[in-house]
Coordinates of C-alpha atoms and ligand atoms in Angstrom, one line a residue:
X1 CA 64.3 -87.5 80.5
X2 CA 61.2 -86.0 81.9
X3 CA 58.6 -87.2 85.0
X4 CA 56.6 -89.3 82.9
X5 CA 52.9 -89.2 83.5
X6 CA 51.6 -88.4 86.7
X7 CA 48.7 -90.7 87.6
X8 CA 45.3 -88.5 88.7
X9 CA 42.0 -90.3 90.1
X10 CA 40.2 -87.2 88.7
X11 CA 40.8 -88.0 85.2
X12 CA 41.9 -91.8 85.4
X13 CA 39.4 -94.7 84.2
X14 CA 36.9 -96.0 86.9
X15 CA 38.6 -99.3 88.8
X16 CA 36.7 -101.5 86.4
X17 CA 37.4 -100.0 83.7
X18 CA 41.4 -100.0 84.3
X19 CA 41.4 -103.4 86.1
X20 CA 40.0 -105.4 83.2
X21 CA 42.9 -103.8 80.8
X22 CA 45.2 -104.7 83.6
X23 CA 44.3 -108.2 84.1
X24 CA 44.6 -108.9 80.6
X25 CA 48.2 -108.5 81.1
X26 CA 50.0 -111.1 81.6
X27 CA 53.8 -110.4 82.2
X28 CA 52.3 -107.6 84.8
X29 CA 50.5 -109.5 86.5
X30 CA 53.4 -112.6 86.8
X31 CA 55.7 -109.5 88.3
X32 CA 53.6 -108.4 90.7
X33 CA 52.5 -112.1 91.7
X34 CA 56.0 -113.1 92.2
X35 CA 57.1 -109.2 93.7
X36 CA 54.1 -109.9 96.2
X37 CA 54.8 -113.3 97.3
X38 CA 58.1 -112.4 97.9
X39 CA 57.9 -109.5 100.3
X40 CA 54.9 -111.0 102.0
X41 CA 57.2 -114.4 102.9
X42 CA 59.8 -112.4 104.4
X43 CA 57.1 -110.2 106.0
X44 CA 55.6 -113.5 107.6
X45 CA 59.2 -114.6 108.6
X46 CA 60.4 -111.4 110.5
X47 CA 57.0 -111.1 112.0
X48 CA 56.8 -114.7 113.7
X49 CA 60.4 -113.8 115.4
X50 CA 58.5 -111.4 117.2
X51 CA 56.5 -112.8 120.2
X52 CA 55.1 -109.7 121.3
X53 CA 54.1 -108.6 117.3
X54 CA 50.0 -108.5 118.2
X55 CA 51.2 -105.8 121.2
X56 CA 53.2 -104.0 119.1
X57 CA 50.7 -103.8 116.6
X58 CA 48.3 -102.7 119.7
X59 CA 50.9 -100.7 120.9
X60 CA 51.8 -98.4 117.3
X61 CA 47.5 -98.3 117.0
X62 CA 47.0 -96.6 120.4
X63 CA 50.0 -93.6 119.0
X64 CA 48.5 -93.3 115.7
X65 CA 44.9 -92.5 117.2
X66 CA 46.4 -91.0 120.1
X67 CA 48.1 -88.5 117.4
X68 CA 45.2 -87.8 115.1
X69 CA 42.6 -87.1 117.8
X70 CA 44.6 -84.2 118.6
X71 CA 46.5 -83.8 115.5
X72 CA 46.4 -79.5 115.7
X73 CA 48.2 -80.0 119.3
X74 CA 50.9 -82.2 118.1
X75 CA 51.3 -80.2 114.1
X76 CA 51.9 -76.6 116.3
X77 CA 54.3 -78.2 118.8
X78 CA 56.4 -79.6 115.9
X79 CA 56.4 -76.1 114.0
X80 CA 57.6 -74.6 117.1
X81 CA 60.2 -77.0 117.7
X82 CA 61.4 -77.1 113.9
X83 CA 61.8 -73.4 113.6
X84 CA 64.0 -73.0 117.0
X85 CA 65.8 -75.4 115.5
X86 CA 66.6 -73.2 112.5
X87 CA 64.1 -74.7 110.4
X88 CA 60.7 -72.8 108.4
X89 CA 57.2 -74.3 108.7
X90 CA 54.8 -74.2 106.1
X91 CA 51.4 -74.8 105.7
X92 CA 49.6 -75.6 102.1
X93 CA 46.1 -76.0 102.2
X94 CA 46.2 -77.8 98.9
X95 CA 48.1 -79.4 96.4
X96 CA 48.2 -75.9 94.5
X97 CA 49.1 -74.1 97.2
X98 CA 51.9 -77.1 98.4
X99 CA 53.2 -76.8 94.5
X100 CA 53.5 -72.9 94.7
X101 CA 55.2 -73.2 98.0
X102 CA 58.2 -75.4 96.9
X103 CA 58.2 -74.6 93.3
X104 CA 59.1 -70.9 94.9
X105 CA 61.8 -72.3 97.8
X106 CA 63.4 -74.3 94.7
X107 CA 63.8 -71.3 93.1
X108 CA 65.3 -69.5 95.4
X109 CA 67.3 -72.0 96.5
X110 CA 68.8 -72.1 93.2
X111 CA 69.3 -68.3 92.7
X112 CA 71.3 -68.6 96.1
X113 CA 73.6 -71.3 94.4
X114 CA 74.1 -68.5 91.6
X115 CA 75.6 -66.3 93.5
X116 CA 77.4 -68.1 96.0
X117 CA 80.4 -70.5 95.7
X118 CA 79.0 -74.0 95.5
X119 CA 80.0 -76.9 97.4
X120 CA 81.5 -78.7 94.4
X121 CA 83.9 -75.5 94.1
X122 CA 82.5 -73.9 91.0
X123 CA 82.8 -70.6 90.3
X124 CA 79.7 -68.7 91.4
X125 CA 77.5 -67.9 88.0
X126 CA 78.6 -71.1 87.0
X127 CA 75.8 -73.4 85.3
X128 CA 75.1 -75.9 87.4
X129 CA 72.7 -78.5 85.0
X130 CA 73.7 -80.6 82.3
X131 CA 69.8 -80.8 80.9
X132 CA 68.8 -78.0 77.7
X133 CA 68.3 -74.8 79.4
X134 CA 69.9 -75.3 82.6
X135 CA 71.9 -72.2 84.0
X136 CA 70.2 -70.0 81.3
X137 CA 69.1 -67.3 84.7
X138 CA 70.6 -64.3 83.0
X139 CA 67.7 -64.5 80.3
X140 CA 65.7 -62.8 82.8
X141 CA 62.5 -65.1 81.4
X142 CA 62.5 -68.2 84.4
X143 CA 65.8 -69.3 86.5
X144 CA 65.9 -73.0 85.6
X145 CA 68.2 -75.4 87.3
X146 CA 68.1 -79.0 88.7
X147 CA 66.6 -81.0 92.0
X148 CA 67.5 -84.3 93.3
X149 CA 64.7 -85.9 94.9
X150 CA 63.9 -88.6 97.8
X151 CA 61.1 -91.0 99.5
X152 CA 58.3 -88.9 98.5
X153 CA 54.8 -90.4 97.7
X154 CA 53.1 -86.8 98.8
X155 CA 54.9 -85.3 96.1
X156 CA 53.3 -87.6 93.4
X157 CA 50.3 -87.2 95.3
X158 CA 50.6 -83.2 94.1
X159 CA 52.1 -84.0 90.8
X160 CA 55.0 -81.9 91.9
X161 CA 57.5 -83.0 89.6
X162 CA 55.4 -81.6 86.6
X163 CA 55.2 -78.2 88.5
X164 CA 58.9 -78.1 88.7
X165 CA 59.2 -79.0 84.9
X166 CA 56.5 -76.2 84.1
X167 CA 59.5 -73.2 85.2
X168 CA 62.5 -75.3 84.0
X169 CA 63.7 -76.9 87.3
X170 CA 64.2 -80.6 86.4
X171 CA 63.8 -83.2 89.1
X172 CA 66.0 -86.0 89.8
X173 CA 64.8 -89.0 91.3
X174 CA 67.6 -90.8 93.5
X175 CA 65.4 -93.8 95.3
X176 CA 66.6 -96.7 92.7
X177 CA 62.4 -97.7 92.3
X178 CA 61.4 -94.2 91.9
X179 CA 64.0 -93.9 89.4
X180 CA 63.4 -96.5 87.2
X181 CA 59.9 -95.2 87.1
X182 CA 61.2 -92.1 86.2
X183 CA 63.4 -92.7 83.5
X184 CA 60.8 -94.9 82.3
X185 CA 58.3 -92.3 81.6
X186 CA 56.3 -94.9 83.8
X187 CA 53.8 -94.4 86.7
X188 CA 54.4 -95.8 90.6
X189 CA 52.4 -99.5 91.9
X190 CA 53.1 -99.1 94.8
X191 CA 53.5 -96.9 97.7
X192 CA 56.8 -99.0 99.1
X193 CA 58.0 -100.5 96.0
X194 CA 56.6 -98.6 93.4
X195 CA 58.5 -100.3 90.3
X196 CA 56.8 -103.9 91.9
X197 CA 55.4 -104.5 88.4
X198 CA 58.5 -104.0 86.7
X199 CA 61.3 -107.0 86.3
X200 CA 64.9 -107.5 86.0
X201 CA 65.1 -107.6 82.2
X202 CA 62.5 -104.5 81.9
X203 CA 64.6 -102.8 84.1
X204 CA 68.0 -103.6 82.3
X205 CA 66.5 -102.1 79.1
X206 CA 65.2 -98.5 81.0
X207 CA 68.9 -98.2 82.3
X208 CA 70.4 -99.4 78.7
X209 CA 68.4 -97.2 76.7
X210 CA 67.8 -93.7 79.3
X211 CA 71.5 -94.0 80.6
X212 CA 73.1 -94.6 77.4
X213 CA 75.2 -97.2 78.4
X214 CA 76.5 -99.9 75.8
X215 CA 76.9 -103.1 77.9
X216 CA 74.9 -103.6 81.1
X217 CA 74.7 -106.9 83.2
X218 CA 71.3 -108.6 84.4
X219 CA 72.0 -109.0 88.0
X220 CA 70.8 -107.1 90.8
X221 CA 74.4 -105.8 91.6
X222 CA 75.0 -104.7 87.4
X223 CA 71.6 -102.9 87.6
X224 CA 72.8 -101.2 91.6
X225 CA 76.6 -100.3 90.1
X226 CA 74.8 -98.6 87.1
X227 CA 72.1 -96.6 89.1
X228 CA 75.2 -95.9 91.8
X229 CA 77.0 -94.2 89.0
X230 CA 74.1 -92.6 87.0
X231 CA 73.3 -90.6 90.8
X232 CA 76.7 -90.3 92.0
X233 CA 77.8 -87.4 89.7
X234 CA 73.9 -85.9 91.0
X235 CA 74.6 -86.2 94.3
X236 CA 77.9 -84.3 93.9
X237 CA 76.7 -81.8 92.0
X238 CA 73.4 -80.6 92.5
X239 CA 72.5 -78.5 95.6
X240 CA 68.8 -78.4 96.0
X241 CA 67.1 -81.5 97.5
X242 CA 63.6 -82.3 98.0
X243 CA 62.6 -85.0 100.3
X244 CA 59.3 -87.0 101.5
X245 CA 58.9 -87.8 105.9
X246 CA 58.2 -91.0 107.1
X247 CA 57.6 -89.8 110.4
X248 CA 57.4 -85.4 112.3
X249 CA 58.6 -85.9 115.9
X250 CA 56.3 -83.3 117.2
X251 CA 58.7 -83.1 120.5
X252 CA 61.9 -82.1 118.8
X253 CA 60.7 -80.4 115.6
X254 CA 62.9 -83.5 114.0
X255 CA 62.2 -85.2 110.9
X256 CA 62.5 -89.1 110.2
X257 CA 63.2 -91.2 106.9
X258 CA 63.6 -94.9 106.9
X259 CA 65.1 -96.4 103.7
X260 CA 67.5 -99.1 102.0
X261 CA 69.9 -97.9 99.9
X262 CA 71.5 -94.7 102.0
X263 CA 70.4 -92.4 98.5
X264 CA 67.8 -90.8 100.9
X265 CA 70.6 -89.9 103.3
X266 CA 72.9 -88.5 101.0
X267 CA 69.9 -86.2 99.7
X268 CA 69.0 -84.9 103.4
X269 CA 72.9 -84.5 103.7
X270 CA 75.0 -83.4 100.5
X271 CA 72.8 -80.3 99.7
X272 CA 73.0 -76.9 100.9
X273 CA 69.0 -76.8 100.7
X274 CA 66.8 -79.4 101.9
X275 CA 63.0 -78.9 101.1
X276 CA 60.8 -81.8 102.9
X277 CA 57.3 -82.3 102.3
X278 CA 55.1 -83.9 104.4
X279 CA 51.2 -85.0 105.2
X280 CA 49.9 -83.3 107.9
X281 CA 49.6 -87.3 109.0
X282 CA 52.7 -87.8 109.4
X283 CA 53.3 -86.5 112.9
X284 CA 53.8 -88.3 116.4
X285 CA 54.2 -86.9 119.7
X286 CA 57.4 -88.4 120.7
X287 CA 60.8 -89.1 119.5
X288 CA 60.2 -92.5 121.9
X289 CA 56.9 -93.2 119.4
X290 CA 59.5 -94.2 116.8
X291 CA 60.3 -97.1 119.2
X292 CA 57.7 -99.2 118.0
X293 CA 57.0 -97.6 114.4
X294 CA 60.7 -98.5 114.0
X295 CA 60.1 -102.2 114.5
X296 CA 56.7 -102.5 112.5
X297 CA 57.0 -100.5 109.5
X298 CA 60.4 -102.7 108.1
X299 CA 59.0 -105.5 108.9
X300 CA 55.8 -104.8 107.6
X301 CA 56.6 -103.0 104.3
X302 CA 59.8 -104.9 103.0
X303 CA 60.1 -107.7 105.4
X304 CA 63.3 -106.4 106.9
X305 CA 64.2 -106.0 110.9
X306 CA 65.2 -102.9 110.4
X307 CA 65.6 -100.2 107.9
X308 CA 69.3 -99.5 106.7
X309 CA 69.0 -96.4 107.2
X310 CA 67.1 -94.3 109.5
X311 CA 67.6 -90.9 109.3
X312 CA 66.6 -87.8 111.7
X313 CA 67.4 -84.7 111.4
X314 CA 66.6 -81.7 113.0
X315 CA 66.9 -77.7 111.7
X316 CA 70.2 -76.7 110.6
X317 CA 73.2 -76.8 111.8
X318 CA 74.6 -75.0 114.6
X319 CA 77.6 -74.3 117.1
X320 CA 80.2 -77.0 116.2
X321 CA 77.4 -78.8 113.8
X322 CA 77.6 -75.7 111.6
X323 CA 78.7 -77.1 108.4
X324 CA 77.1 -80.4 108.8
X325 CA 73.8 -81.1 106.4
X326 CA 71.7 -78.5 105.0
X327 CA 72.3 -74.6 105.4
X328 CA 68.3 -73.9 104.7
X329 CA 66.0 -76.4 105.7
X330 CA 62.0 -76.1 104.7
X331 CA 59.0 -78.5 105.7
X332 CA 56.2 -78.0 103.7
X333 CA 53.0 -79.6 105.7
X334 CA 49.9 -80.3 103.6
X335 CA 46.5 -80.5 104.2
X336 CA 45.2 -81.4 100.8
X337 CA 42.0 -83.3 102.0
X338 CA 42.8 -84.8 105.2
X339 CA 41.3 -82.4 107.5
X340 CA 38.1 -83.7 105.9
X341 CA 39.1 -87.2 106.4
X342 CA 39.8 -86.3 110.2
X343 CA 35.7 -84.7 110.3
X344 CA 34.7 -88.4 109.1
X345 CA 34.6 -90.0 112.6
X346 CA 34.2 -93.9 111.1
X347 CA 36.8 -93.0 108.3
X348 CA 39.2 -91.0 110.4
X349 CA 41.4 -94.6 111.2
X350 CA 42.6 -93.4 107.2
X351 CA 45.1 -91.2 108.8
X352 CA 46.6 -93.9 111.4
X353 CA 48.1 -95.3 108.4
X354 CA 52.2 -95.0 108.4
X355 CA 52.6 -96.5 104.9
X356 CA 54.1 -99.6 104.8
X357 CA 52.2 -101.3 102.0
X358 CA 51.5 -105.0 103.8
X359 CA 47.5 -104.2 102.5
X360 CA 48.9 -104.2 99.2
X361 CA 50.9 -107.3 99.4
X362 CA 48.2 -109.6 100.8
X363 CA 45.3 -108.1 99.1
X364 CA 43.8 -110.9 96.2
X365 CA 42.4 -108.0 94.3
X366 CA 45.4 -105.5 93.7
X367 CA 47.8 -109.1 93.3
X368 CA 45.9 -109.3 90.4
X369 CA 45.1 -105.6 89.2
X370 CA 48.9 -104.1 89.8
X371 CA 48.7 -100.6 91.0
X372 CA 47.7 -98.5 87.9
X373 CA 44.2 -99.6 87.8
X374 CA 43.4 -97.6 91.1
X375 CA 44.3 -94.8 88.8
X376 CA 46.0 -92.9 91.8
X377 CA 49.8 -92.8 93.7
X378 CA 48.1 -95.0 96.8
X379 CA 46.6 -98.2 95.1
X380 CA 45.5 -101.2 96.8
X381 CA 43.5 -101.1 100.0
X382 CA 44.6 -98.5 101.6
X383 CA 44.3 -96.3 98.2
X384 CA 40.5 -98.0 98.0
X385 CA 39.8 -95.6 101.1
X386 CA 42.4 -92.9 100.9
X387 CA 41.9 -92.0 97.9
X388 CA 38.0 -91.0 97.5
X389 CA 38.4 -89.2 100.9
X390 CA 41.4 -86.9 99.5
X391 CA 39.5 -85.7 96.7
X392 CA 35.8 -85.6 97.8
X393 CA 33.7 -88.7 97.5
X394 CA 32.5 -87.6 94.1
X395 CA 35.9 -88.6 92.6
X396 CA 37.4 -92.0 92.7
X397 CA 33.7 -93.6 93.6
X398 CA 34.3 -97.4 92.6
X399 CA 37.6 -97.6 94.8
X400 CA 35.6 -98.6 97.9
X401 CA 34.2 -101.2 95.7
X402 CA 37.7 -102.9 94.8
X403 CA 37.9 -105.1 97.6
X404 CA 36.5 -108.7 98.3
X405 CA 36.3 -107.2 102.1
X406 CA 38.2 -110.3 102.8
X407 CA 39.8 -108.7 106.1
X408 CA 43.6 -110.4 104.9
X409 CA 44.4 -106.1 105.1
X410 CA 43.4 -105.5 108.6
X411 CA 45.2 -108.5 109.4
X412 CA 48.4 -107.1 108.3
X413 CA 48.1 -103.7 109.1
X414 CA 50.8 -103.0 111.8
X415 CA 48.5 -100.3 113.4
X416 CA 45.4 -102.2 113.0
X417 CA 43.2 -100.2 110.4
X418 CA 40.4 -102.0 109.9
X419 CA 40.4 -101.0 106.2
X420 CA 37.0 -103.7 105.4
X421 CA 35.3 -101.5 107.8
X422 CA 36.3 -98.4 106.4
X423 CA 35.5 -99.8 103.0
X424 CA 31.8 -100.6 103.9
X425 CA 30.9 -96.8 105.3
X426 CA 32.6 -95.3 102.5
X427 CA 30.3 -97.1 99.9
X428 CA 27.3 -95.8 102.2
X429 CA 28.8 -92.5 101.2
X430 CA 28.9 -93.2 98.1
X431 CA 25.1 -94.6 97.8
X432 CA 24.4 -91.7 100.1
X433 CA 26.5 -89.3 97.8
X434 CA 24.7 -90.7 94.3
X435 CA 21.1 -90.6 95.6
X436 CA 20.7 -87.4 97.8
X437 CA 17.6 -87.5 99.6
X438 CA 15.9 -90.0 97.0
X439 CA 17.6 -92.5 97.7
X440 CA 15.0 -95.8 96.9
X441 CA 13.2 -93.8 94.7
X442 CA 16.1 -93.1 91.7
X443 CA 18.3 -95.5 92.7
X444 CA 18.3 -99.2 91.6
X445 CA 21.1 -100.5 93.3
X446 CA 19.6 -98.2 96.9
X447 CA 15.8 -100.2 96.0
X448 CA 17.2 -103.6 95.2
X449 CA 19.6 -103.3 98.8
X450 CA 16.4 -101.9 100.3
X451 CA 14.8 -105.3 99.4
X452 CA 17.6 -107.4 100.1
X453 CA 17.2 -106.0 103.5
X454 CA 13.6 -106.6 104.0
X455 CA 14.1 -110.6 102.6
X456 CA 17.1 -110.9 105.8
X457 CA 15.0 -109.1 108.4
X458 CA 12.4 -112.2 108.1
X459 CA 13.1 -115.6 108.2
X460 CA 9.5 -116.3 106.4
X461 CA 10.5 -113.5 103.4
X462 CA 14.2 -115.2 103.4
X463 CA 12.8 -119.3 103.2
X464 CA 10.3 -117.6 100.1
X465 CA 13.0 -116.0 98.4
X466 CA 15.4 -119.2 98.4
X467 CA 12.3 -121.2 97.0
X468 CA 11.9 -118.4 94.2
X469 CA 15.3 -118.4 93.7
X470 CA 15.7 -121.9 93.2
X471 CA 12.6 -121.7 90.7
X472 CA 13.9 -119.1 88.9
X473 CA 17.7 -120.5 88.2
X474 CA 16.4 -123.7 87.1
X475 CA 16.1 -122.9 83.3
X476 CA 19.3 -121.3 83.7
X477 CA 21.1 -124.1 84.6
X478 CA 24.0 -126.3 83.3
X479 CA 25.6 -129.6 84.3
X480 CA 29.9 -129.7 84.0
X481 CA 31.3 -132.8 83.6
X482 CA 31.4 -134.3 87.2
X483 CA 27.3 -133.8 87.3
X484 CA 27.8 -130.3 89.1
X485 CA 25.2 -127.4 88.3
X486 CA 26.3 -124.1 87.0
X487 CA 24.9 -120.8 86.2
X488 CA 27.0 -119.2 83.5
X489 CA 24.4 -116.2 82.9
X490 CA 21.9 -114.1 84.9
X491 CA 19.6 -110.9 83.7
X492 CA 19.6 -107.3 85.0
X493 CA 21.6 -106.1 87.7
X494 CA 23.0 -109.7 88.5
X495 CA 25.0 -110.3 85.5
X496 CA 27.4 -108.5 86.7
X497 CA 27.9 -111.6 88.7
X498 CA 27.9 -113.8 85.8
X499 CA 29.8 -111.6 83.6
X500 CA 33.3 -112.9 84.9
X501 CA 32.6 -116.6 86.3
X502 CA 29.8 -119.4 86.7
X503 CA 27.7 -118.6 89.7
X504 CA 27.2 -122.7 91.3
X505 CA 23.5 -123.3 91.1
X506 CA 21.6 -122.8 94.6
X507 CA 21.6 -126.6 96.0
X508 CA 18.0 -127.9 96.1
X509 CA 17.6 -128.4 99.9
X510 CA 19.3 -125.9 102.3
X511 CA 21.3 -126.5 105.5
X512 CA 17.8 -125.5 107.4
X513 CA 15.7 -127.5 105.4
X514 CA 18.2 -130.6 106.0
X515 CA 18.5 -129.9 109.3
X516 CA 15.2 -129.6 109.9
X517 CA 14.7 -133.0 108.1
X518 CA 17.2 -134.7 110.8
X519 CA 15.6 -133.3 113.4
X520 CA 11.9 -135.2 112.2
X521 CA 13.6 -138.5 111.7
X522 CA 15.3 -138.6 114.8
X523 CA 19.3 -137.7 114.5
X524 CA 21.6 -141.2 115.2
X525 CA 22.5 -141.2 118.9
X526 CA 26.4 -139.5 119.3
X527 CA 26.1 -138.1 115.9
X528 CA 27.7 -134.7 116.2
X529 CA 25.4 -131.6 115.6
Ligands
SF4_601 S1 46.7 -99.2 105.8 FE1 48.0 -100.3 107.3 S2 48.9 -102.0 106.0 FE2 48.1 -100.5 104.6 S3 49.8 -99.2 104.1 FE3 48.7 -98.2 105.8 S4 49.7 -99.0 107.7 FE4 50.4 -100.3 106.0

């Protein structure tokens, strides 16, 4: 069983490119049609319970851009807090340095379960994996051993689990989505749900064939029993965790996880080392913040009141808690990109985002695409504008094009990012990015916008160019069978309209022009206007 492949927006198809194969396939797109509707009816139910949901919404906004306007405040107030709690800050710049950072704590984490007696009561010295190569330390060559891992999103972000695999530490996913994924060889859809695209039967055969099993059941609770068995035996046995944050309570130095199925709590409990990797994002000022995120995020991301389980912990152990969850307990914070994002003062609303995934449910474009064809870990809206900003604009370009800028994500967002508005400047940057300082000159897309913008700025230019347009279409029309005219094909530039639907022929007098018209004749008395 290995990670499978990692997706990477530096290497992965353009959004086009991916979205045509992805639309082309049928049984995905049924999944994630049916997945979506789902989550977004019980999303639309748990939200109209709530009569103060638009103030709550406000509310969870104002903390989010309260938080990343003074985001270096807040991030040293939480490493204080964490390490008098017994815990140890770190700071990655990059996904490298992030990699090197835990790739090293895993490793000493598991040299420490060498020589100490282990929680299961092994003999020290005792292997401790089940996988080729595990408990071979003594070669002297690389100390391999075994990770269980939780809720983490940042760590496919990194492609940590491949930087694990690379020195023989082999990572165990425990949330039941990221593990079907896993033992799949498969890639995430989807930052809450990231199996969305997958269904019951697909599932059944990725537990028959990667768990061995001989008989498995279809239902939801034959599919849980087997996962619950498959993890159990992980749970109790191996020592090192490594989890993901929902939330950093900057006032406390305490960490927060929201889940469904408790595996994320017995990860930030069972181990004796708990590594936790986090965006630099992910902080709020106050444990009293999680107040309202508490109440949006659930309902927003699954449609549930609440989480399960909410978890928070705090450093280590101490006094009469001695004992109780991890003995060594490391946040990793990363930067990797979004102190750029936070210099981008029309983009910086990115970072307000608290993951929940509603912009993914209700947006038309990645209900038909499925997550793969963003090519990157976040898909959907919020990947259309997280993701180019991450990397540098000159990556991922076409991402802030995959949207209809139909505003149903900024309607859903439970801290109001207006993502349509984010999506706009970002393809400025990208026009901006493509033409340098020639921009009409070299560019035919910059030229023909440049024109567009002259024909609106005039109401003479726009009347000329509807009369011209009208004349031009004409030999490109056809009639359907209820009389209607269609254009099925355009030149240039503009069959890229044409290339995927009938563009409906301009009509032949417009709503001026018929106005107008009324006006000359004299409207009917009490006809409405
Ligand atoms: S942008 Fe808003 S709706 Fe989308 S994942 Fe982030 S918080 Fe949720």
């Amino acid at each position: 069983m290995s990670g499978g492949t990692a997706l990477n927006p530096k290497t992965a198809p353009p959004f086009p490119i991916a979205a045509t194969a992805m639309v082309g396939n049928t049984q995905l797109r049924k999944n994630v049609r049916h997945a979506t509707d789902v989550i977004q009816a019980k999303r639309a139910r748990v939200v109209g319970e709530m009569p103060d949901w638009q103030a709550l919404r406000d509310a969870g906004s104002a903390v989010r851009e309260h938080t990343i306007r003074n985001l270096p405040f807040y991030l040293e107030q939480f490493e204080r807090n964490c390490t008098a709690a017994g815990g140890h800050v770190h700071w990655a710049r990059d996904a490298a340095e992030a990699r090197a950072i835990v790739v090293r704590l895993a490793q000493e984490a598991i040299a420490r379960g060498r020589t100490a007696p282990s929680i299961a009561g092994r003999p020290a010295g005792e292997p401790q994996g089940t996988h080729p190569g595990a408990g071979e330390a003594a070669d002297g060559v690389a100390l391999q051993g075994e990770v269980i891992k939780i809720k983490s999103m940042t760590t496919e972000e990194i492609q940590l689990n491949r930087a694990l695999e690379s020195v023989g530490i082999h990572p165990y996913e425990t949330d039941l989505a990221e593990l079907i994924i896993q033992l799949g060889q498969d890639q995430p859809s989807h930052i809450v749900v990231p199996a969305l695209h997958k269904n019951r039967q697909q599932i059944r055969e990725i537990f028959l064939r990667e768990m061995k099993l001989e008989h498995l059941g279809e239902s939801p609770q034959d599919l849980a029993d087997a996962a619950r068995r498959f993890l159990r035996e992980k749970f109790l046995r191996v020592e090192t965790a490594i989890s993901g944050a929902n939330f950093l309570i900057a006032e406390t130095g305490g960490v927060c996880v929201v889940e469904s199925e408790g595996n994320g709590r017995m990860c930030l409990t069972l181990p004796k080392t708990l590594i936790t990797l986090a965006g630099i994002d992910k902080v709020v000022p106050r444990f009293q913040d999680l107040e309202v995120l508490l109440q949006t995020l659930p309902r927003s991301a699954t449609g549930e009141r609440m989480n399960p389980y909410n978890s928070v912990w705090t450093g280590v152990g101490k006094g009469y808690a001695a004992g109780d969850g991890p003995e060594h307990f490391h946040v990793v914070l990363i930067d990797n990109g979004r102190t750029e994002v936070l210099a981008d003062a029309e983009a910086r609303q990115t970072l307000h985002c608290i993951r929940c995934g509603a912009c993914q449910n209700a947006c038309p474009v990645y209900r038909e695409t499925g997550g793969h064809a963003y090519g990157s870990v976040y898909a959907g809206p919020i990947g259309a504008i997280l993701t180019p900003q991450l990397l540098g604009m000159h990556y991922a370009q076409s991402l802030p094009y995959a949207s209809s800028l139909c505003g149903a994500c900024y309607e859903v967002c439970p801290v109001k990012i207006n993502i349509p508005e984010v999506l706009v400047h970002l393809r400025g940057r990208v026009v901006e990015e493509n033409t340098g300082g020639l921009k009409t000159i070299t560019n035919p897309e910059a030229m023909a916008m440049k024109a567009a913008g002259a024909i609106f700025r005039s109401e003479g230019r726009f009347r000329a160019a509807q009369r011209l347009g009208r004349m031009g279409e004409t030999p490109l029309e056809r009639r359907d069978g209820q009389g209607q005219k269609w254009v099925s094909w355009l030149p240039g530039m503009l069959g890229g309209w044409t290339n995927v639907r009938d563009l409906r022929a301009m009509p032949q007098q417009t709503f001026r022009e018929w106005w107008e018209e009324r006006e000359r004749k004299g409207a009917p008395a009490g006809e409405a206007g």
